[in-house]
GROMACS .gro file of C-alpha atoms in nm:
model
  460
    1UNK     CA    1   0.727   7.009   5.661
    2UNK     CA    2   0.463   6.744   5.586
    3UNK     CA    3   0.535   6.527   5.274
    4UNK     CA    4   0.225   6.306   5.290
    5UNK     CA    5  -0.001   6.540   5.078
    6UNK     CA    6   0.273   6.557   4.813
    7UNK     CA    7   0.290   6.176   4.791
    8UNK     CA    8  -0.086   6.161   4.746
    9UNK     CA    9  -0.078   6.414   4.464
   10UNK     CA   10   0.208   6.226   4.293
   11UNK     CA   11   0.024   5.894   4.316
   12UNK     CA   12  -0.296   6.041   4.165
   13UNK     CA   13  -0.096   6.188   3.877
   14UNK     CA   14   0.071   5.853   3.795
   15UNK     CA   15  -0.260   5.666   3.801
   16UNK     CA   16  -0.416   5.927   3.573
   17UNK     CA   17  -0.133   5.900   3.318
   18UNK     CA   18  -0.141   5.519   3.324
   19UNK     CA   19  -0.517   5.509   3.274
   20UNK     CA   20  -0.492   5.742   2.979
   21UNK     CA   21  -0.218   5.521   2.827
   22UNK     CA   22  -0.429   5.208   2.862
   23UNK     CA   23  -0.725   5.379   2.701
   24UNK     CA   24  -0.505   5.481   2.408
   25UNK     CA   25  -0.351   5.134   2.365
   26UNK     CA   26  -0.693   4.972   2.338
   27UNK     CA   27  -0.748   5.147   2.005
   28UNK     CA   28  -0.396   5.159   1.867
   29UNK     CA   29  -0.448   4.861   1.634
   30UNK     CA   30  -0.715   5.047   1.441
   31UNK     CA   31  -0.588   5.403   1.471
   32UNK     CA   32  -0.262   5.321   1.290
   33UNK     CA   33  -0.446   5.121   1.020
   34UNK     CA   34  -0.639   5.307   0.747
   35UNK     CA   35  -1.014   5.259   0.761
   36UNK     CA   36  -1.020   5.094   0.414
   37UNK     CA   37  -0.742   4.845   0.497
   38UNK     CA   38  -0.905   4.667   0.788
   39UNK     CA   39  -0.891   4.284   0.767
   40UNK     CA   40  -1.222   4.109   0.707
   41UNK     CA   41  -1.245   3.740   0.792
   42UNK     CA   42  -1.521   3.519   0.655
   43UNK     CA   43  -1.624   3.154   0.659
   44UNK     CA   44  -1.801   2.937   0.408
   45UNK     CA   45  -1.888   2.575   0.337
   46UNK     CA   46  -1.832   2.406   0.003
   47UNK     CA   47  -2.021   2.081  -0.045
   48UNK     CA   48  -1.843   1.831  -0.268
   49UNK     CA   49  -1.974   1.532  -0.460
   50UNK     CA   50  -1.843   1.177  -0.494
   51UNK     CA   51  -1.895   0.855  -0.688
   52UNK     CA   52  -1.740   0.508  -0.704
   53UNK     CA   53  -1.529   0.427  -1.011
   54UNK     CA   54  -1.390   0.098  -1.144
   55UNK     CA   55  -1.014   0.039  -1.145
   56UNK     CA   56  -0.892  -0.158  -1.447
   57UNK     CA   57  -0.546  -0.234  -1.310
   58UNK     CA   58  -0.278  -0.084  -1.087
   59UNK     CA   59   0.100  -0.061  -1.103
   60UNK     CA   60   0.234  -0.343  -0.888
   61UNK     CA   61   0.609  -0.389  -0.877
   62UNK     CA   62   0.605  -0.596  -0.562
   63UNK     CA   63   0.814  -0.873  -0.413
   64UNK     CA   64   0.525  -0.975  -0.185
   65UNK     CA   65   0.235  -1.101  -0.401
   66UNK     CA   66  -0.100  -1.215  -0.269
   67UNK     CA   67  -0.251  -1.554  -0.350
   68UNK     CA   68  -0.599  -1.700  -0.317
   69UNK     CA   69  -0.962  -1.596  -0.338
   70UNK     CA   70  -1.193  -1.429  -0.090
   71UNK     CA   71  -1.563  -1.350  -0.124
   72UNK     CA   72  -1.679  -1.071   0.105
   73UNK     CA   73  -2.057  -1.041   0.162
   74UNK     CA   74  -2.038  -0.661   0.138
   75UNK     CA   75  -1.743  -0.575  -0.085
   76UNK     CA   76  -1.755  -0.857  -0.340
   77UNK     CA   77  -1.481  -1.099  -0.439
   78UNK     CA   78  -1.105  -1.070  -0.479
   79UNK     CA   79  -0.903  -1.333  -0.665
   80UNK     CA   80  -0.525  -1.321  -0.691
   81UNK     CA   81  -0.251  -1.532  -0.846
   82UNK     CA   82   0.102  -1.468  -0.964
   83UNK     CA   83   0.367  -1.574  -1.211
   84UNK     CA   84   0.739  -1.535  -1.166
   85UNK     CA   85   1.090  -1.611  -1.282
   86UNK     CA   86   1.352  -1.758  -1.050
   87UNK     CA   87   1.676  -1.577  -0.983
   88UNK     CA   88   1.980  -1.787  -1.067
   89UNK     CA   89   2.288  -1.689  -0.863
   90UNK     CA   90   2.610  -1.781  -1.043
   91UNK     CA   91   2.742  -1.936  -0.723
   92UNK     CA   92   2.466  -2.198  -0.729
   93UNK     CA   93   2.600  -2.547  -0.806
   94UNK     CA   94   2.533  -2.919  -0.790
   95UNK     CA   95   2.775  -3.147  -0.607
   96UNK     CA   96   2.963  -3.406  -0.811
   97UNK     CA   97   2.782  -3.736  -0.868
   98UNK     CA   98   2.447  -3.580  -0.775
   99UNK     CA   99   2.135  -3.798  -0.800
  100UNK     CA  100   1.798  -3.618  -0.796
  101UNK     CA  101   1.576  -3.723  -0.507
  102UNK     CA  102   1.272  -3.490  -0.517
  103UNK     CA  103   1.149  -3.146  -0.622
  104UNK     CA  104   0.901  -2.917  -0.451
  105UNK     CA  105   0.771  -2.561  -0.455
  106UNK     CA  106   0.762  -2.377  -0.122
  107UNK     CA  107   0.525  -2.084  -0.072
  108UNK     CA  108   0.598  -1.898   0.253
  109UNK     CA  109   0.364  -1.648   0.418
  110UNK     CA  110   0.310  -1.486   0.758
  111UNK     CA  111  -0.039  -1.335   0.737
  112UNK     CA  112  -0.374  -1.401   0.571
  113UNK     CA  113  -0.707  -1.238   0.493
  114UNK     CA  114  -1.024  -1.439   0.546
  115UNK     CA  115  -1.098  -1.774   0.708
  116UNK     CA  116  -0.786  -1.944   0.844
  117UNK     CA  117  -0.954  -2.287   0.866
  118UNK     CA  118  -1.125  -2.306   0.526
  119UNK     CA  119  -0.966  -2.557   0.282
  120UNK     CA  120  -0.796  -2.422  -0.031
  121UNK     CA  121  -0.595  -2.590  -0.306
  122UNK     CA  122  -0.279  -2.450  -0.461
  123UNK     CA  123  -0.192  -2.537  -0.822
  124UNK     CA  124   0.138  -2.488  -1.006
  125UNK     CA  125   0.177  -2.461  -1.385
  126UNK     CA  126   0.483  -2.439  -1.607
  127UNK     CA  127   0.553  -2.114  -1.790
  128UNK     CA  128   0.633  -2.182  -2.157
  129UNK     CA  129   0.735  -1.841  -2.283
  130UNK     CA  130   0.952  -1.557  -2.156
  131UNK     CA  131   0.762  -1.319  -1.932
  132UNK     CA  132   0.736  -0.951  -2.034
  133UNK     CA  133   1.005  -0.749  -1.861
  134UNK     CA  134   0.817  -0.422  -1.824
  135UNK     CA  135   0.466  -0.537  -1.745
  136UNK     CA  136   0.404  -0.441  -1.383
  137UNK     CA  137   0.027  -0.411  -1.393
  138UNK     CA  138  -0.231  -0.637  -1.232
  139UNK     CA  139  -0.431  -0.704  -1.551
  140UNK     CA  140  -0.167  -0.938  -1.700
  141UNK     CA  141  -0.318  -1.285  -1.752
  142UNK     CA  142  -0.054  -1.553  -1.665
  143UNK     CA  143  -0.252  -1.825  -1.845
  144UNK     CA  144  -0.141  -1.679  -2.177
  145UNK     CA  145   0.218  -1.774  -2.090
  146UNK     CA  146   0.156  -2.107  -1.916
  147UNK     CA  147   0.093  -2.467  -2.017
  148UNK     CA  148  -0.262  -2.508  -1.884
  149UNK     CA  149  -0.306  -2.867  -2.005
  150UNK     CA  150  -0.230  -3.003  -1.656
  151UNK     CA  151  -0.076  -2.868  -1.335
  152UNK     CA  152   0.276  -2.971  -1.239
  153UNK     CA  153   0.149  -3.020  -0.886
  154UNK     CA  154  -0.134  -2.938  -0.644
  155UNK     CA  155  -0.158  -2.915  -0.266
  156UNK     CA  156  -0.447  -2.868  -0.024
  157UNK     CA  157  -0.390  -2.618   0.258
  158UNK     CA  158  -0.556  -2.396   0.517
  159UNK     CA  159  -0.446  -2.050   0.617
  160UNK     CA  160  -0.316  -2.170   0.953
  161UNK     CA  161  -0.167  -2.503   0.850
  162UNK     CA  162   0.060  -2.710   1.073
  163UNK     CA  163   0.377  -2.648   0.871
  164UNK     CA  164   0.554  -2.340   0.998
  165UNK     CA  165   0.879  -2.210   1.139
  166UNK     CA  166   0.944  -1.929   1.386
  167UNK     CA  167   1.162  -1.630   1.308
  168UNK     CA  168   1.275  -1.373   1.566
  169UNK     CA  169   1.302  -1.006   1.475
  170UNK     CA  170   1.495  -0.755   1.686
  171UNK     CA  171   1.409  -0.385   1.708
  172UNK     CA  172   1.600  -0.186   1.967
  173UNK     CA  173   1.544  -0.355   2.301
  174UNK     CA  174   1.241  -0.553   2.188
  175UNK     CA  175   1.207  -0.889   2.015
  176UNK     CA  176   0.917  -1.029   1.817
  177UNK     CA  177   0.848  -1.387   1.721
  178UNK     CA  178   0.677  -1.436   1.385
  179UNK     CA  179   0.538  -1.761   1.250
  180UNK     CA  180   0.626  -1.821   0.886
  181UNK     CA  181   0.378  -2.071   0.741
  182UNK     CA  182   0.480  -2.284   0.443
  183UNK     CA  183   0.294  -2.477   0.175
  184UNK     CA  184   0.493  -2.761   0.015
  185UNK     CA  185   0.381  -2.868  -0.332
  186UNK     CA  186   0.549  -3.175  -0.482
  187UNK     CA  187   0.666  -3.127  -0.842
  188UNK     CA  188   0.794  -3.382  -1.098
  189UNK     CA  189   1.152  -3.497  -1.039
  190UNK     CA  190   1.204  -3.451  -1.413
  191UNK     CA  191   1.236  -3.076  -1.346
  192UNK     CA  192   1.533  -3.138  -1.121
  193UNK     CA  193   1.683  -3.390  -1.364
  194UNK     CA  194   1.664  -3.140  -1.651
  195UNK     CA  195   1.849  -2.887  -1.433
  196UNK     CA  196   2.119  -3.141  -1.347
  197UNK     CA  197   2.160  -3.253  -1.710
  198UNK     CA  198   2.201  -2.893  -1.822
  199UNK     CA  199   2.448  -2.819  -1.542
  200UNK     CA  200   2.671  -3.109  -1.655
  201UNK     CA  201   2.713  -2.954  -2.001
  202UNK     CA  202   3.030  -2.757  -2.087
  203UNK     CA  203   3.031  -2.423  -1.906
  204UNK     CA  204   2.711  -2.545  -1.732
  205UNK     CA  205   2.501  -2.487  -2.044
  206UNK     CA  206   2.198  -2.263  -1.987
  207UNK     CA  207   2.274  -2.260  -1.613
  208UNK     CA  208   2.557  -2.019  -1.682
  209UNK     CA  209   2.380  -1.702  -1.563
  210UNK     CA  210   2.035  -1.554  -1.503
  211UNK     CA  211   1.983  -1.439  -1.863
  212UNK     CA  212   2.047  -1.780  -2.017
  213UNK     CA  213   1.863  -1.954  -1.732
  214UNK     CA  214   1.536  -1.761  -1.783
  215UNK     CA  215   1.523  -1.887  -2.143
  216UNK     CA  216   1.583  -2.242  -2.023
  217UNK     CA  217   1.329  -2.221  -1.738
  218UNK     CA  218   1.092  -1.922  -1.786
  219UNK     CA  219   0.923  -1.965  -1.449
  220UNK     CA  220   0.611  -2.094  -1.275
  221UNK     CA  221   0.248  -1.982  -1.254
  222UNK     CA  222   0.104  -2.020  -0.901
  223UNK     CA  223  -0.272  -2.008  -0.849
  224UNK     CA  224  -0.557  -2.172  -0.656
  225UNK     CA  225  -0.827  -2.392  -0.808
  226UNK     CA  226  -1.038  -2.474  -0.504
  227UNK     CA  227  -1.176  -2.262  -0.219
  228UNK     CA  228  -1.273  -1.896  -0.193
  229UNK     CA  229  -1.225  -1.802   0.171
  230UNK     CA  230  -0.857  -1.715   0.210
  231UNK     CA  231  -0.593  -1.486   0.062
  232UNK     CA  232  -0.227  -1.527   0.159
  233UNK     CA  233   0.026  -1.246   0.185
  234UNK     CA  234   0.323  -1.432   0.034
  235UNK     CA  235   0.671  -1.358   0.171
  236UNK     CA  236   0.880  -1.587  -0.049
  237UNK     CA  237   0.845  -1.846  -0.326
  238UNK     CA  238   1.120  -2.107  -0.362
  239UNK     CA  239   1.198  -2.396  -0.597
  240UNK     CA  240   1.371  -2.673  -0.402
  241UNK     CA  241   1.562  -2.954  -0.577
  242UNK     CA  242   1.680  -3.217  -0.329
  243UNK     CA  243   1.951  -3.463  -0.428
  244UNK     CA  244   2.197  -3.719  -0.293
  245UNK     CA  245   2.568  -3.734  -0.364
  246UNK     CA  246   2.867  -3.943  -0.259
  247UNK     CA  247   3.114  -3.777  -0.025
  248UNK     CA  248   3.445  -3.965  -0.077
  249UNK     CA  249   3.590  -4.070   0.257
  250UNK     CA  250   3.340  -3.843   0.428
  251UNK     CA  251   3.252  -4.071   0.716
  252UNK     CA  252   3.426  -4.079   1.051
  253UNK     CA  253   3.589  -4.405   0.938
  254UNK     CA  254   3.718  -4.228   0.623
  255UNK     CA  255   3.492  -4.432   0.397
  256UNK     CA  256   3.262  -4.305   0.123
  257UNK     CA  257   2.923  -4.187   0.251
  258UNK     CA  258   2.599  -4.070   0.094
  259UNK     CA  259   2.493  -3.716   0.182
  260UNK     CA  260   2.194  -3.498   0.093
  261UNK     CA  261   2.193  -3.143  -0.036
  262UNK     CA  262   1.961  -2.886  -0.194
  263UNK     CA  263   1.969  -2.677  -0.511
  264UNK     CA  264   1.744  -2.382  -0.421
  265UNK     CA  265   1.619  -2.091  -0.633
  266UNK     CA  266   1.393  -1.803  -0.523
  267UNK     CA  267   1.168  -1.549  -0.690
  268UNK     CA  268   1.343  -1.222  -0.603
  269UNK     CA  269   1.317  -0.851  -0.695
  270UNK     CA  270   1.595  -0.901  -0.953
  271UNK     CA  271   1.364  -1.101  -1.181
  272UNK     CA  272   1.011  -1.061  -1.316
  273UNK     CA  273   0.714  -1.131  -1.092
  274UNK     CA  274   0.360  -1.027  -1.185
  275UNK     CA  275   0.057  -1.034  -0.955
  276UNK     CA  276  -0.271  -1.088  -1.142
  277UNK     CA  277  -0.577  -0.946  -0.961
  278UNK     CA  278  -0.945  -0.996  -1.043
  279UNK     CA  279  -1.234  -0.826  -0.861
  280UNK     CA  280  -1.611  -0.853  -0.869
  281UNK     CA  281  -1.728  -0.500  -0.788
  282UNK     CA  282  -2.081  -0.502  -0.932
  283UNK     CA  283  -2.246  -0.423  -0.600
  284UNK     CA  284  -2.003  -0.141  -0.525
  285UNK     CA  285  -2.062   0.026  -0.862
  286UNK     CA  286  -2.442   0.020  -0.833
  287UNK     CA  287  -2.614   0.355  -0.752
  288UNK     CA  288  -2.593   0.418  -0.378
  289UNK     CA  289  -2.720   0.720  -0.185
  290UNK     CA  290  -2.553   0.607   0.136
  291UNK     CA  291  -2.188   0.624   0.038
  292UNK     CA  292  -1.907   0.542  -0.203
  293UNK     CA  293  -1.634   0.280  -0.181
  294UNK     CA  294  -1.261   0.223  -0.197
  295UNK     CA  295  -1.125  -0.129  -0.234
  296UNK     CA  296  -0.779  -0.274  -0.285
  297UNK     CA  297  -0.600  -0.416  -0.465
  298UNK     CA  298  -0.714  -0.298  -0.811
  299UNK     CA  299  -1.075  -0.275  -0.699
  300UNK     CA  300  -1.254   0.060  -0.690
  301UNK     CA  301  -1.162   0.419  -0.606
  302UNK     CA  302  -1.379   0.711  -0.500
  303UNK     CA  303  -1.387   1.013  -0.730
  304UNK     CA  304  -1.423   1.349  -0.555
  305UNK     CA  305  -1.540   1.662  -0.737
  306UNK     CA  306  -1.460   1.997  -0.574
  307UNK     CA  307  -1.698   2.257  -0.731
  308UNK     CA  308  -1.461   2.552  -0.691
  309UNK     CA  309  -1.666   2.741  -0.950
  310UNK     CA  310  -1.933   2.794  -0.683
  311UNK     CA  311  -1.698   3.008  -0.471
  312UNK     CA  312  -1.470   3.137  -0.745
  313UNK     CA  313  -1.622   3.488  -0.743
  314UNK     CA  314  -1.563   3.513  -0.368
  315UNK     CA  315  -1.196   3.422  -0.412
  316UNK     CA  316  -1.117   3.686  -0.674
  317UNK     CA  317  -1.069   3.954  -0.406
  318UNK     CA  318  -1.012   3.735  -0.102
  319UNK     CA  319  -0.728   3.518   0.029
  320UNK     CA  320  -0.815   3.155   0.100
  321UNK     CA  321  -0.654   3.069   0.434
  322UNK     CA  322  -0.806   2.735   0.518
  323UNK     CA  323  -1.002   2.456   0.353
  324UNK     CA  324  -1.033   2.157   0.583
  325UNK     CA  325  -1.123   1.821   0.431
  326UNK     CA  326  -1.217   1.511   0.629
  327UNK     CA  327  -1.353   1.189   0.479
  328UNK     CA  328  -1.569   0.982   0.712
  329UNK     CA  329  -1.599   0.605   0.679
  330UNK     CA  330  -1.896   0.385   0.763
  331UNK     CA  331  -1.840   0.065   0.964
  332UNK     CA  332  -2.015  -0.254   0.855
  333UNK     CA  333  -2.181  -0.361   1.178
  334UNK     CA  334  -2.299  -0.700   1.051
  335UNK     CA  335  -1.964  -0.831   0.934
  336UNK     CA  336  -1.758  -1.090   1.121
  337UNK     CA  337  -1.457  -0.911   1.273
  338UNK     CA  338  -1.239  -1.220   1.225
  339UNK     CA  339  -1.273  -1.239   0.849
  340UNK     CA  340  -1.398  -0.901   0.724
  341UNK     CA  341  -1.195  -0.667   0.506
  342UNK     CA  342  -1.048  -0.378   0.704
  343UNK     CA  343  -1.032  -0.011   0.596
  344UNK     CA  344  -0.711   0.088   0.412
  345UNK     CA  345  -0.441   0.218   0.644
  346UNK     CA  346  -0.388   0.523   0.421
  347UNK     CA  347  -0.571   0.703   0.141
  348UNK     CA  348  -0.407   0.913  -0.129
  349UNK     CA  349  -0.604   1.215  -0.251
  350UNK     CA  350  -0.460   1.274  -0.597
  351UNK     CA  351  -0.560   1.490  -0.892
  352UNK     CA  352  -0.718   1.287  -1.172
  353UNK     CA  353  -0.459   1.419  -1.419
  354UNK     CA  354  -0.167   1.346  -1.183
  355UNK     CA  355  -0.249   0.981  -1.109
  356UNK     CA  356  -0.088   0.848  -1.427
  357UNK     CA  357   0.281   0.803  -1.355
  358UNK     CA  358   0.249   0.876  -0.982
  359UNK     CA  359   0.343   0.525  -0.870
  360UNK     CA  360   0.555   0.436  -1.173
  361UNK     CA  361   0.778   0.741  -1.111
  362UNK     CA  362   0.785   0.687  -0.733
  363UNK     CA  363   0.643   1.028  -0.655
  364UNK     CA  364   0.557   1.153  -0.309
  365UNK     CA  365   0.266   1.374  -0.203
  366UNK     CA  366   0.328   1.745  -0.272
  367UNK     CA  367   0.028   1.886  -0.080
  368UNK     CA  368  -0.100   2.049  -0.399
  369UNK     CA  369  -0.178   1.779  -0.654
  370UNK     CA  370  -0.165   1.501  -0.395
  371UNK     CA  371  -0.226   1.456  -0.023
  372UNK     CA  372  -0.242   1.159   0.211
  373UNK     CA  373  -0.435   1.077   0.527
  374UNK     CA  374  -0.413   0.785   0.769
  375UNK     CA  375  -0.711   0.598   0.905
  376UNK     CA  376  -0.821   0.703   1.254
  377UNK     CA  377  -1.000   0.409   1.415
  378UNK     CA  378  -1.146   0.628   1.693
  379UNK     CA  379  -1.316   0.880   1.463
  380UNK     CA  380  -1.341   0.630   1.175
  381UNK     CA  381  -1.216   0.893   0.935
  382UNK     CA  382  -0.932   1.015   0.713
  383UNK     CA  383  -0.830   1.374   0.795
  384UNK     CA  384  -0.649   1.545   0.505
  385UNK     CA  385  -0.618   1.868   0.702
  386UNK     CA  386  -0.591   2.204   0.527
  387UNK     CA  387  -0.593   2.164   0.146
  388UNK     CA  388  -0.619   2.537   0.070
  389UNK     CA  389  -0.285   2.517  -0.116
  390UNK     CA  390  -0.458   2.301  -0.377
  391UNK     CA  391  -0.727   2.561  -0.451
  392UNK     CA  392  -0.483   2.853  -0.442
  393UNK     CA  393  -0.250   2.677  -0.685
  394UNK     CA  394  -0.516   2.612  -0.949
  395UNK     CA  395  -0.661   2.959  -0.897
  396UNK     CA  396  -0.325   3.102  -1.007
  397UNK     CA  397  -0.308   2.863  -1.302
  398UNK     CA  398  -0.655   2.936  -1.439
  399UNK     CA  399  -0.820   3.263  -1.538
  400UNK     CA  400  -1.178   3.148  -1.507
  401UNK     CA  401  -1.406   2.951  -1.280
  402UNK     CA  402  -1.308   2.584  -1.247
  403UNK     CA  403  -1.386   2.257  -1.072
  404UNK     CA  404  -1.133   1.997  -0.959
  405UNK     CA  405  -1.156   1.618  -0.983
  406UNK     CA  406  -0.949   1.407  -0.743
  407UNK     CA  407  -0.934   1.035  -0.664
  408UNK     CA  408  -0.918   0.861  -0.328
  409UNK     CA  409  -0.677   0.567  -0.370
  410UNK     CA  410  -0.578   0.305  -0.106
  411UNK     CA  411  -0.200   0.312  -0.057
  412UNK     CA  412   0.084   0.170   0.147
  413UNK     CA  413   0.332   0.425   0.283
  414UNK     CA  414   0.688   0.372   0.403
  415UNK     CA  415   0.788   0.613   0.679
  416UNK     CA  416   1.134   0.712   0.800
  417UNK     CA  417   1.169   0.828   1.161
  418UNK     CA  418   1.422   1.097   1.250
  419UNK     CA  419   1.513   1.258   1.580
  420UNK     CA  420   1.408   0.961   1.791
  421UNK     CA  421   1.557   0.943   2.139
  422UNK     CA  422   1.485   0.814   2.485
  423UNK     CA  423   1.270   1.121   2.549
  424UNK     CA  424   1.105   1.154   2.208
  425UNK     CA  425   0.953   0.927   1.944
  426UNK     CA  426   1.090   1.152   1.672
  427UNK     CA  427   0.917   1.261   1.354
  428UNK     CA  428   0.797   1.023   1.082
  429UNK     CA  429   0.831   1.132   0.720
  430UNK     CA  430   0.687   0.945   0.419
  431UNK     CA  431   0.967   0.820   0.193
  432UNK     CA  432   0.770   0.595  -0.046
  433UNK     CA  433   0.407   0.554  -0.153
  434UNK     CA  434   0.277   0.239  -0.325
  435UNK     CA  435  -0.056   0.104  -0.443
  436UNK     CA  436  -0.192  -0.103  -0.157
  437UNK     CA  437  -0.174  -0.470  -0.249
  438UNK     CA  438  -0.317  -0.601   0.076
  439UNK     CA  439  -0.694  -0.663   0.048
  440UNK     CA  440  -0.889  -0.381   0.212
  441UNK     CA  441  -1.219  -0.201   0.164
  442UNK     CA  442  -1.443   0.059   0.325
  443UNK     CA  443  -1.756   0.262   0.254
  444UNK     CA  444  -1.715   0.641   0.267
  445UNK     CA  445  -1.998   0.874   0.366
  446UNK     CA  446  -2.130   1.103   0.095
  447UNK     CA  447  -2.399   1.296   0.281
  448UNK     CA  448  -2.355   1.674   0.235
  449UNK     CA  449  -2.308   1.740   0.606
  450UNK     CA  450  -2.017   1.494   0.608
  451UNK     CA  451  -1.854   1.550   0.268
  452UNK     CA  452  -1.758   1.917   0.258
  453UNK     CA  453  -1.484   2.178   0.280
  454UNK     CA  454  -1.489   2.413   0.579
  455UNK     CA  455  -1.344   2.736   0.442
  456UNK     CA  456  -1.190   3.043   0.605
  457UNK     CA  457  -1.087   3.340   0.391
  458UNK     CA  458  -0.973   3.696   0.453
  459UNK     CA  459  -0.980   4.025   0.266
  460UNK     CA  460  -0.871   4.386   0.320
   0.00000   0.00000   0.00000
């Protein structure tokens, strides 16, 4: 008996069945779905508008103030000064038989904006009234609380002066050396003598604790009164009172010896410190068909208007799946790279009605009323990604066509990294968002082809 013809017939039958199955599967997605329920996907483009707006002041509860003045040929001027109380630790004490030698103010900083070689002059004034405890905004004028008749001391400096110390920071297996520059300003020895006289009183007089001390010595106002090319990012401000004292039998021969010591107080987060910022933004606020601006600190923001009303009718029976938003910046080709203001590291896109209280209440972005984007130096842009959740949220809240107004605000962001290992860098999550106090500025494109929402929606 020959089996070969049977095998051929069996093979042909299997191929025929398989082919018929494939032909059926090609159409199964539509045959099981009713004709009226088929998904329809569409795209659209929504062009948005923008303008530059003035910032009166910003919330600034910072322990790192900025000091100085800088005039940028494109973005205008920034002037900054600060006033602060000094924290008095109860463990602070004078040695017995102290004799005041000298007093100075030390301003420490590690980075600058502007020209590092241009001369500037620091000036220190005495505060004559208690500083407001809850005023953390940059429009506070320190001169209203200071004796402006004459400075307690002045000191010329440059951004990269010759007085510095080196600190070493360790991170994992790496080390980093950082230069901490210092400006020493000589103050009257009478300040130190008044401290010593008060300390010698019963129970140390007003030097008993921080509350009584701030009434005795309300603080100092630190500003500049010469130069406009440098702004310092201040790390620490210290009041140093140097004195001599007799150490009984302190020498190697067991005889009395004269030694030196220091009574040191710092401006710390535990006490009041207010950074006063002034900007000249006239050029940025003038009509401009090329772009809008953002500038920090307390400079200008860009206002974005999303005309959702133009697509509202399309969204009534459709689902909005994607709305991509990218803001493109414009480089200033003619500026000196060494001294120019750089674009902000991050921008916050926040609803106009949600900005008040955002920083005061330490809120984070919620990807509905607020988003953030980081600056990409390769594309020179801020990519906010898909902001469809914003439009969908307000669509549910409102029963009629609407537009949305948001602000672009320069911010600093603190990130926390989790899941880091030898094989992975881990994931970074924002844990705090602050108004950016470091000077920065950039022009943002406002041409329709650049400032838009690329939309994808679906319907059944």
